[in-house]
mmCIF file of C-alpha atoms in Angstrom:
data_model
loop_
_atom_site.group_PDB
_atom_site.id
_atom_site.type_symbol
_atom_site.label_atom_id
_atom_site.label_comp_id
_atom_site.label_asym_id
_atom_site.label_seq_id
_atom_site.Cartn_x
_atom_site.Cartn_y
_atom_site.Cartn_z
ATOM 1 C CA UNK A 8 27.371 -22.958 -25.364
ATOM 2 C CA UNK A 9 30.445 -21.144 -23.536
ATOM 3 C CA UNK A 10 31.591 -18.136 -24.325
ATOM 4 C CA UNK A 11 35.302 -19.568 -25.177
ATOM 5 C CA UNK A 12 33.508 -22.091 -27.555
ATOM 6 C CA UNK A 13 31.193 -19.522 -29.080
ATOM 7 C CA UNK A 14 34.268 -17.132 -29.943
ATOM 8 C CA UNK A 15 36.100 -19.781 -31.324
ATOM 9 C CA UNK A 16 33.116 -20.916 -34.511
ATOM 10 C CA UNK A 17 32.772 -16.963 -35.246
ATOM 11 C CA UNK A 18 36.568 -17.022 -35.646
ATOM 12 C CA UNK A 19 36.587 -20.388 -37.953
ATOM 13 C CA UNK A 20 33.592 -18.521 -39.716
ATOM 14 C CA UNK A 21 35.290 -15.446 -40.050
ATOM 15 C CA UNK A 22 38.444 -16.683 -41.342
ATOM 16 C CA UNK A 23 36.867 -18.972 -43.900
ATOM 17 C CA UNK A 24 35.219 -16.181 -45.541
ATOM 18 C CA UNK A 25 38.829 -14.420 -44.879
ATOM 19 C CA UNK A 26 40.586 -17.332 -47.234
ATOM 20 C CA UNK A 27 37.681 -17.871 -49.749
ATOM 21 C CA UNK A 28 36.517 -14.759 -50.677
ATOM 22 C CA UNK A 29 36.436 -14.146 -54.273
ATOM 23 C CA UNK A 30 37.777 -10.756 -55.358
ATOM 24 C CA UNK A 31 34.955 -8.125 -56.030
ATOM 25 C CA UNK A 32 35.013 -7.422 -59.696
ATOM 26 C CA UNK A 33 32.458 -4.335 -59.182
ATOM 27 C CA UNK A 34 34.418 -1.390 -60.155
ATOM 28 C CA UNK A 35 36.661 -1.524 -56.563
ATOM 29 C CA UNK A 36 40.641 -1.807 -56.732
ATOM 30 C CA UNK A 37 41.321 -5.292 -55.859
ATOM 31 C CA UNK A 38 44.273 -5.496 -53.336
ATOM 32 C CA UNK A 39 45.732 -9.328 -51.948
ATOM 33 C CA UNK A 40 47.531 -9.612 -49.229
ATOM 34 C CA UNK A 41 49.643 -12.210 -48.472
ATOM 35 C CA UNK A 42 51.810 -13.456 -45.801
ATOM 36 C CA UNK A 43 52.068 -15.691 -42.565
ATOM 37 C CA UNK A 44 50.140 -15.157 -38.926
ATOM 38 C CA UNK A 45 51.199 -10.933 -39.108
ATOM 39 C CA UNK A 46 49.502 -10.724 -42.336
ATOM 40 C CA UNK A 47 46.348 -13.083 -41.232
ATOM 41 C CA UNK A 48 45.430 -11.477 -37.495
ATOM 42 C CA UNK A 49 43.646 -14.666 -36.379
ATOM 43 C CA UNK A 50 43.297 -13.563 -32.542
ATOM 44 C CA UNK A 51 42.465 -10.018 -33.456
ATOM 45 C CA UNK A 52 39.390 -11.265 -35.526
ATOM 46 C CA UNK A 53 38.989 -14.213 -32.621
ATOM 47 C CA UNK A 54 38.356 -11.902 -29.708
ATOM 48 C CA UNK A 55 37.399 -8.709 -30.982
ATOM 49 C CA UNK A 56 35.469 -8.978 -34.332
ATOM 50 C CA UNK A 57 33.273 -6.340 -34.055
ATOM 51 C CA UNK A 58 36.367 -3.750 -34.184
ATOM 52 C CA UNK A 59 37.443 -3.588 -37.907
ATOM 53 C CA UNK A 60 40.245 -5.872 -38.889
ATOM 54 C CA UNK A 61 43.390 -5.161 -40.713
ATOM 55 C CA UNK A 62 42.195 -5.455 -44.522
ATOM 56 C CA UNK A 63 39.060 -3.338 -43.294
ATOM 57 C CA UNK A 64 41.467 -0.614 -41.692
ATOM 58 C CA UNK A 65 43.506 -0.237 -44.812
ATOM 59 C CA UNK A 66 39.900 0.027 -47.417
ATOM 60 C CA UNK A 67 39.012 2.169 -44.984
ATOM 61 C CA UNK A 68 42.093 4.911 -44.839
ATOM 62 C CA UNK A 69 42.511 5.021 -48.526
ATOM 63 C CA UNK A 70 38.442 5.614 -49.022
ATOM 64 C CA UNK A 71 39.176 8.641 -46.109
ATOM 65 C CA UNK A 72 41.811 9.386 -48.524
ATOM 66 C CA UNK A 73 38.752 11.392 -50.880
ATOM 67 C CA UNK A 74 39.725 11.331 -54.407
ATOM 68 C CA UNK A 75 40.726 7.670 -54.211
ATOM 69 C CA UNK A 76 38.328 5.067 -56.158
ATOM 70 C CA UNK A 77 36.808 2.153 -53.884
ATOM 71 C CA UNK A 78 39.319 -0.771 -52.392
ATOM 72 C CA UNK A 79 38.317 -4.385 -51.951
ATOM 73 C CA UNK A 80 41.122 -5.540 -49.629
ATOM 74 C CA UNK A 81 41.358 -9.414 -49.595
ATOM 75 C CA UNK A 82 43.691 -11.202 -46.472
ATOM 76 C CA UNK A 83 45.110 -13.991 -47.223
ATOM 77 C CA UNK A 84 47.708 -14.593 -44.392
ATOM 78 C CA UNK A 85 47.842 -18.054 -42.056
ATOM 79 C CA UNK A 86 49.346 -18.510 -39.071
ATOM 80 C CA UNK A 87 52.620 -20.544 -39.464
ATOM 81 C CA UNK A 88 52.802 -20.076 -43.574
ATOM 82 C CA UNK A 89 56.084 -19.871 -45.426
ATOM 83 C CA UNK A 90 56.246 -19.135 -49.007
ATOM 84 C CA UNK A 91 57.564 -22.767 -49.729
ATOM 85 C CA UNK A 92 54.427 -23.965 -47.795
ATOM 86 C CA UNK A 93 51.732 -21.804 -49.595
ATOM 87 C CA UNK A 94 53.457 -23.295 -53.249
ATOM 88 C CA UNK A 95 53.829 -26.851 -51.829
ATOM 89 C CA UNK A 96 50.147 -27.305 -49.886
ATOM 90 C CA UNK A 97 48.015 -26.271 -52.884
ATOM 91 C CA UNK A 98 46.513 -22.817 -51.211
ATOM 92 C CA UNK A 99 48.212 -20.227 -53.648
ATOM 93 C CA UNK A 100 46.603 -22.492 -56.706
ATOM 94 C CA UNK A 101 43.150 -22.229 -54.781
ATOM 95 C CA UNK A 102 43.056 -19.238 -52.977
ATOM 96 C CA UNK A 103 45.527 -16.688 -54.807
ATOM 97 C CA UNK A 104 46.420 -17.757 -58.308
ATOM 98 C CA UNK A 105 42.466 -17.583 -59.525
ATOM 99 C CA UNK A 106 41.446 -14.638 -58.000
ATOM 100 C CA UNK A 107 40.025 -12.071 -60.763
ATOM 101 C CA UNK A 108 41.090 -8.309 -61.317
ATOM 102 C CA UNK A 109 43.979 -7.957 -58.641
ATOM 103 C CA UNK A 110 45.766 -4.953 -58.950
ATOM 104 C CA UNK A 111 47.747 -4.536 -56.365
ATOM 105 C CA UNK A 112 49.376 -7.448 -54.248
ATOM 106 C CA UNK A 113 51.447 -7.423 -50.909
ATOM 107 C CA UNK A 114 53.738 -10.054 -49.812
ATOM 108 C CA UNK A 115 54.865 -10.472 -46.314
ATOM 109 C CA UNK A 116 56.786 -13.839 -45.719
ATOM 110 C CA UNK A 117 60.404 -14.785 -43.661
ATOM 111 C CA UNK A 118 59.856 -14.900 -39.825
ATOM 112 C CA UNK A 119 58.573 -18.459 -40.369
ATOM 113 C CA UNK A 120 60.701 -19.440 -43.210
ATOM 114 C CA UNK A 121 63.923 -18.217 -41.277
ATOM 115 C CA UNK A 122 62.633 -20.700 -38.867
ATOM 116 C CA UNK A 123 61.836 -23.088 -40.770
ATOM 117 C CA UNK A 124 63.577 -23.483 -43.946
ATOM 118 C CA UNK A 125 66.777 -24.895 -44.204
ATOM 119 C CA UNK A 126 69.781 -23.223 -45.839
ATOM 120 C CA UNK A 127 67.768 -20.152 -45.272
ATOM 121 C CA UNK A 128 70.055 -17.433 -46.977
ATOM 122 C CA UNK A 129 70.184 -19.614 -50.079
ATOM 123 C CA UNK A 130 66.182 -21.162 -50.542
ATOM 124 C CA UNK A 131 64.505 -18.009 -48.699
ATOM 125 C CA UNK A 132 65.179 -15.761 -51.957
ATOM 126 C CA UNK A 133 64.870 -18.602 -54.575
ATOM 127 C CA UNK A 134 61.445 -19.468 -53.413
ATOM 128 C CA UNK A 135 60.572 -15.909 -53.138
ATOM 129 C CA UNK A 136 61.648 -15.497 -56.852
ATOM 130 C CA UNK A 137 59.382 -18.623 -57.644
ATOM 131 C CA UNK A 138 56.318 -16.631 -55.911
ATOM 132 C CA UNK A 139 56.781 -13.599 -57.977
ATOM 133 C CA UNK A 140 57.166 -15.432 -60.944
ATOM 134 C CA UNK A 141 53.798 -17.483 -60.283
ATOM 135 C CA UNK A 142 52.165 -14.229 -59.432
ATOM 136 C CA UNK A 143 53.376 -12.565 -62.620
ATOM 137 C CA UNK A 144 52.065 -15.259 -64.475
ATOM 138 C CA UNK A 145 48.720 -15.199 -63.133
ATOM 139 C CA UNK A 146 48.255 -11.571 -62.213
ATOM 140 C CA UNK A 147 49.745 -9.698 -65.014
ATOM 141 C CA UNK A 148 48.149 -6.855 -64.445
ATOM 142 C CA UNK A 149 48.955 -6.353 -60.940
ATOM 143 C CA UNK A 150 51.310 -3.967 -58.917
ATOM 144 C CA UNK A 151 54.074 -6.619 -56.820
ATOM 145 C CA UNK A 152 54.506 -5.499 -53.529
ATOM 146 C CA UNK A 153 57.322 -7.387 -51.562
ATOM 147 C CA UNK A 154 57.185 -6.113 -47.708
ATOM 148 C CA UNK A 155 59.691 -6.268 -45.169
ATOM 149 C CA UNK A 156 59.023 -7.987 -42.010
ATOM 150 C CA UNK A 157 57.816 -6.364 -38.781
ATOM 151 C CA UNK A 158 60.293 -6.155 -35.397
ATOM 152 C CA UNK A 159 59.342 -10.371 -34.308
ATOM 153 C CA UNK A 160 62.690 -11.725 -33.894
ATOM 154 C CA UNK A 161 65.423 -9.366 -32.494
ATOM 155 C CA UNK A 162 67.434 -6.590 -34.623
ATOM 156 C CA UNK A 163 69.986 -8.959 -36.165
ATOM 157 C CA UNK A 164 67.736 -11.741 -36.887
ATOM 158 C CA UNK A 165 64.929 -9.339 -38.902
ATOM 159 C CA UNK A 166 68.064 -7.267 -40.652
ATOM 160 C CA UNK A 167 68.944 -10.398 -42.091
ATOM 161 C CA UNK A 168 65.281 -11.622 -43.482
ATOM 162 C CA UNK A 169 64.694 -7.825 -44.261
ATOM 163 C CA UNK A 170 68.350 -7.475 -46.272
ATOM 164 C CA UNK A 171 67.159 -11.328 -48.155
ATOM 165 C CA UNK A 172 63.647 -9.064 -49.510
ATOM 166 C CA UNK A 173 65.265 -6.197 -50.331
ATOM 167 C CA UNK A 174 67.742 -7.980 -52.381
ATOM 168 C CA UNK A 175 64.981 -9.812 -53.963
ATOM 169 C CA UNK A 176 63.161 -6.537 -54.560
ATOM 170 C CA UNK A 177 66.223 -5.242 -56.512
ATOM 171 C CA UNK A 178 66.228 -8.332 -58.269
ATOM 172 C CA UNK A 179 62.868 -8.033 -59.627
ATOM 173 C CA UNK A 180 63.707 -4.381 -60.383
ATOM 174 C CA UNK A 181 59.814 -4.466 -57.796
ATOM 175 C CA UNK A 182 59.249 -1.566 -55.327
ATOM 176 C CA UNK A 183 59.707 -2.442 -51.952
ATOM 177 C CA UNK A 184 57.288 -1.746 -48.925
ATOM 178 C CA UNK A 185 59.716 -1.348 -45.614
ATOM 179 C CA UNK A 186 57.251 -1.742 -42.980
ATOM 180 C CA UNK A 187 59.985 -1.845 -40.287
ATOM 181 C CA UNK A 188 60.984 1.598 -39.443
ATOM 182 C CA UNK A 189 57.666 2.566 -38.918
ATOM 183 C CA UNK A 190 56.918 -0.187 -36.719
ATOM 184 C CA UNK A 191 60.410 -0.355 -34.761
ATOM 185 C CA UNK A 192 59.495 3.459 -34.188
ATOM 186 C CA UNK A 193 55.870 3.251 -32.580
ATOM 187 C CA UNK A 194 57.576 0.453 -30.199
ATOM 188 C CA UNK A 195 59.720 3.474 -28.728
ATOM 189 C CA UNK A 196 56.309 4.558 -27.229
ATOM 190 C CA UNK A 197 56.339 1.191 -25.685
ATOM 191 C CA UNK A 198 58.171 -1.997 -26.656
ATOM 192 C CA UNK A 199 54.622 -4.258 -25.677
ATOM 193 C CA UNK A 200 52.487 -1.852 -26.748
ATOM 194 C CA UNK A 201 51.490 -3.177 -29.847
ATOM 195 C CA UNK A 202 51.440 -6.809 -29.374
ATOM 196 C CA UNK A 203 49.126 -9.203 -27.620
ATOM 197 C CA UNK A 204 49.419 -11.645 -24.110
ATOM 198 C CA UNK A 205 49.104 -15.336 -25.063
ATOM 199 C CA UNK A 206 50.519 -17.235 -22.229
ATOM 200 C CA UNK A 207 49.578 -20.860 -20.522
ATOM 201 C CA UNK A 208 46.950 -21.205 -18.442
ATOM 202 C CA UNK A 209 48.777 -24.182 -16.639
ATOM 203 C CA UNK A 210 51.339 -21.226 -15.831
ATOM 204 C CA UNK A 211 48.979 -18.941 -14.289
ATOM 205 C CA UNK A 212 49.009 -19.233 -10.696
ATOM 206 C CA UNK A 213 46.264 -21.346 -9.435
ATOM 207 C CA UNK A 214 44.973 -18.650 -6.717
ATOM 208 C CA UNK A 215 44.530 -15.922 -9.641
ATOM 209 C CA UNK A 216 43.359 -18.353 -12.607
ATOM 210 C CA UNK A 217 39.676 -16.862 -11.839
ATOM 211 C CA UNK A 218 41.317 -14.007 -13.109
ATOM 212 C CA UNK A 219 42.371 -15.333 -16.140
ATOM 213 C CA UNK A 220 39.200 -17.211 -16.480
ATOM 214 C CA UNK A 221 37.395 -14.755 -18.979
ATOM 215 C CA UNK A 222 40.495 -14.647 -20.740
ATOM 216 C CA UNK A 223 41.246 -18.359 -21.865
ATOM 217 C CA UNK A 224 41.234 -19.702 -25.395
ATOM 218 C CA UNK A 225 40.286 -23.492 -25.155
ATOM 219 C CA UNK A 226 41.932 -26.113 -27.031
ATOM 220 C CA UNK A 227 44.524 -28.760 -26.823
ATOM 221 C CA UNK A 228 47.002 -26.589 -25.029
ATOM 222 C CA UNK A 229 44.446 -23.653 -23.107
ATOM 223 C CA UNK A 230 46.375 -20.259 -22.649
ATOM 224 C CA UNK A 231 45.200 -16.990 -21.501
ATOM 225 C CA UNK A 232 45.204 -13.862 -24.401
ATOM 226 C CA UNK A 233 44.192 -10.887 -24.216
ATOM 227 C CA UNK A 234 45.130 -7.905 -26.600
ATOM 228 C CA UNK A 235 45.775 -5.429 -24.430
ATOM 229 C CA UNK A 236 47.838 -4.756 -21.563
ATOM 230 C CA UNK A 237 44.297 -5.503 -18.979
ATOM 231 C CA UNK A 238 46.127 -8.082 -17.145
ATOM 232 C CA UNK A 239 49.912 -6.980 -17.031
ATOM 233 C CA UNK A 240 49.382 -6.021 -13.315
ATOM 234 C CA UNK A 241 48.375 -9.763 -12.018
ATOM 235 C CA UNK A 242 51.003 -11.594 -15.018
ATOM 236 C CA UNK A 243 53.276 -9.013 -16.213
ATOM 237 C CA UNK A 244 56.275 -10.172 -13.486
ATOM 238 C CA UNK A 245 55.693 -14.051 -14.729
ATOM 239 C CA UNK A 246 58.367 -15.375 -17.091
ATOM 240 C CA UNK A 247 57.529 -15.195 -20.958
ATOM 241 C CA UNK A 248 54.204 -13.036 -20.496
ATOM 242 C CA UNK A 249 55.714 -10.571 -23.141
ATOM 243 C CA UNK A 250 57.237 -13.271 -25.205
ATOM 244 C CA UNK A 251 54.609 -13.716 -28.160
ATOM 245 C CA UNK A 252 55.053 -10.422 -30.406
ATOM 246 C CA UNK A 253 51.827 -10.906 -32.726
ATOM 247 C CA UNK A 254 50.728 -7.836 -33.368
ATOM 248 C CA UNK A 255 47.419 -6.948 -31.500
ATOM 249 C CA UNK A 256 44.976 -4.316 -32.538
ATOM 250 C CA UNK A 257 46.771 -1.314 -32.063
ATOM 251 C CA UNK A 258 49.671 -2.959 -34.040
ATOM 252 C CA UNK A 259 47.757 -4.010 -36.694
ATOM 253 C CA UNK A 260 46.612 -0.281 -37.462
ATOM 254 C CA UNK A 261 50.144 0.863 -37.593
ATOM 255 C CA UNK A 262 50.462 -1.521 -40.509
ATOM 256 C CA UNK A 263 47.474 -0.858 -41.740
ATOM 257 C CA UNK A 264 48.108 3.315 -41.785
ATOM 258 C CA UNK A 265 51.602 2.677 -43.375
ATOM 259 C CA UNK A 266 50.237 0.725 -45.999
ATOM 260 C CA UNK A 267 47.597 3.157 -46.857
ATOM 261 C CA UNK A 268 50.234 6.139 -47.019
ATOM 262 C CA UNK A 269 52.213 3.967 -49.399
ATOM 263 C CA UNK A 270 49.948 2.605 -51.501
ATOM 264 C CA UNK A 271 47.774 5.878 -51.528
ATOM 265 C CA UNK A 272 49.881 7.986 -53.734
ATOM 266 C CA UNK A 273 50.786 5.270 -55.772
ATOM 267 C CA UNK A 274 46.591 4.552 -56.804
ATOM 268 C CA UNK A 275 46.725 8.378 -57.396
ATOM 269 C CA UNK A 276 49.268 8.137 -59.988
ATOM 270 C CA UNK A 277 47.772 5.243 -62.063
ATOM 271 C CA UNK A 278 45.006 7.282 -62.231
ATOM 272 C CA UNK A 279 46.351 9.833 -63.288
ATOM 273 C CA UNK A 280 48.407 7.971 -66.343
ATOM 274 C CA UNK A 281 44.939 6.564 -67.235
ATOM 275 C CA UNK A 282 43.599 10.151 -68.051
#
């Protein structure tokens, strides 16, 4: 069995138990996240998945945090997923709605439905409304996060998905989680730094593809990734090797710390009230 091949069923594996995974009911704050492929971290888990993941940096900073109690952090992002598409295909009524105990949940949609859904300005907010309202219903106990979107598309395109949340935020009279600035301001250290290569492997040059042979994720359409910058020496001067701006590793812990110094203090205070 290749190596490509092998990687590929620990991935399926490892984001099946990602999707299904009932929350813990054993004492541990539940926390949900959901959102589309910046949420989910499919080539993070794919290629490295011995590092810990997202949802297992996040239990991990608040338990660091000392007088915190235990976290069960549950992803439930997908690659591609707008809110209209996690109402319409059935997955929030299997994976989200029945989950047990949630306390806190994060929502992290709009780079795909600004893409994708038409009339944007107008259905963008109404079907966020119709999220929080089936979340509300379901999980009445539970803290609403609504999160801004991370820097994907350029400046004017993400201050208009971002100003859509926030207004639905207000709305909802919910908190909001602006994930942006921090984000936009660890990209000043380097605007690739914290995203990952996928690129084509029928764009590679053909005299340094056994270069990029370790490197390729098979499939219909085979590409090179790798989550680092490893390979920006041979590929970094061919057109579009910077253009996919997934976060990789790296990026996925500055989310990660963010969330933990948000949600940190705000675990503290519940606590407190329950005293």
């Amino acid at each position: 069995m290749s190596r490509c091949i092998t990687k590929v069923i620990l991935a399926v594996l490892l984001l099946a138990l990602t999707f299904t995974a009932p929350a813990e009911n054993d004492g541990k704050i539940q926390i949900l996240l959901l959102g589309d492929s910046t949420t989910e971290a499919k080539f993070p888990k794919l290629l490295a998945p011995q590092e810990p993941q997202f949802e297992d940096v996040i239990r991990i900073l608040l338990a660091a945090e000392g007088d915190l109690p235990p976290t069960n952090v549950i992803n439930s992002g997908l690659s591609g997923e707008t809110i209209r598409r996690l109402i319409d295909s059935g997955r929030y009524e299997k994976q989200a709605s029945k989950l047990p105990g949630l306390d806190y949940i994060f929502i992290r949609y709009g780079i795909n439905d600004q893409a994708k859904i038409p009339d944007f300005e107008i259905n963008f907010p109404q079907h966020f409304h119709e999220l929080l309202a089936k979340l509300r219903r379901d999980h009445p106990h539970a803290m609403l996060i609504p999160m801004t979107v991370i820097p994907f598309a350029d400046e004017e395109k993400s201050a208009k998905i971002n100003g859509l949340i926030r207004q639905v935020a207000e709305e909802e009279k919910l908190t909001l989680f602006d994930i942006y600035p921090r984000y936009a301001e660890e990209l000043k250290r380097g605007p690739d730094m914290l995203n990952y290569r996928r690129y084509p492997l029928d764009k590679i040059p053909e005299k340094l593809r056994e270069l990029a042979k370790p490197y390729v994720t098979e499939g219909k359409d085979p590409a090179v990734v790798v989550l680092d910058n490893r390979l920006d020496a041979h590929f970094g001067n061919l057109p579009g090797w910077y253009h996919d701006r997934h976060p990789n590793l790296a990026g996925y812990h500055v989310i990660a710390d963010e969330t933990a110094k948000f949600l940190a203090p705000v675990i503290r205070a519940k606590a407190h009230e329950g005293k």
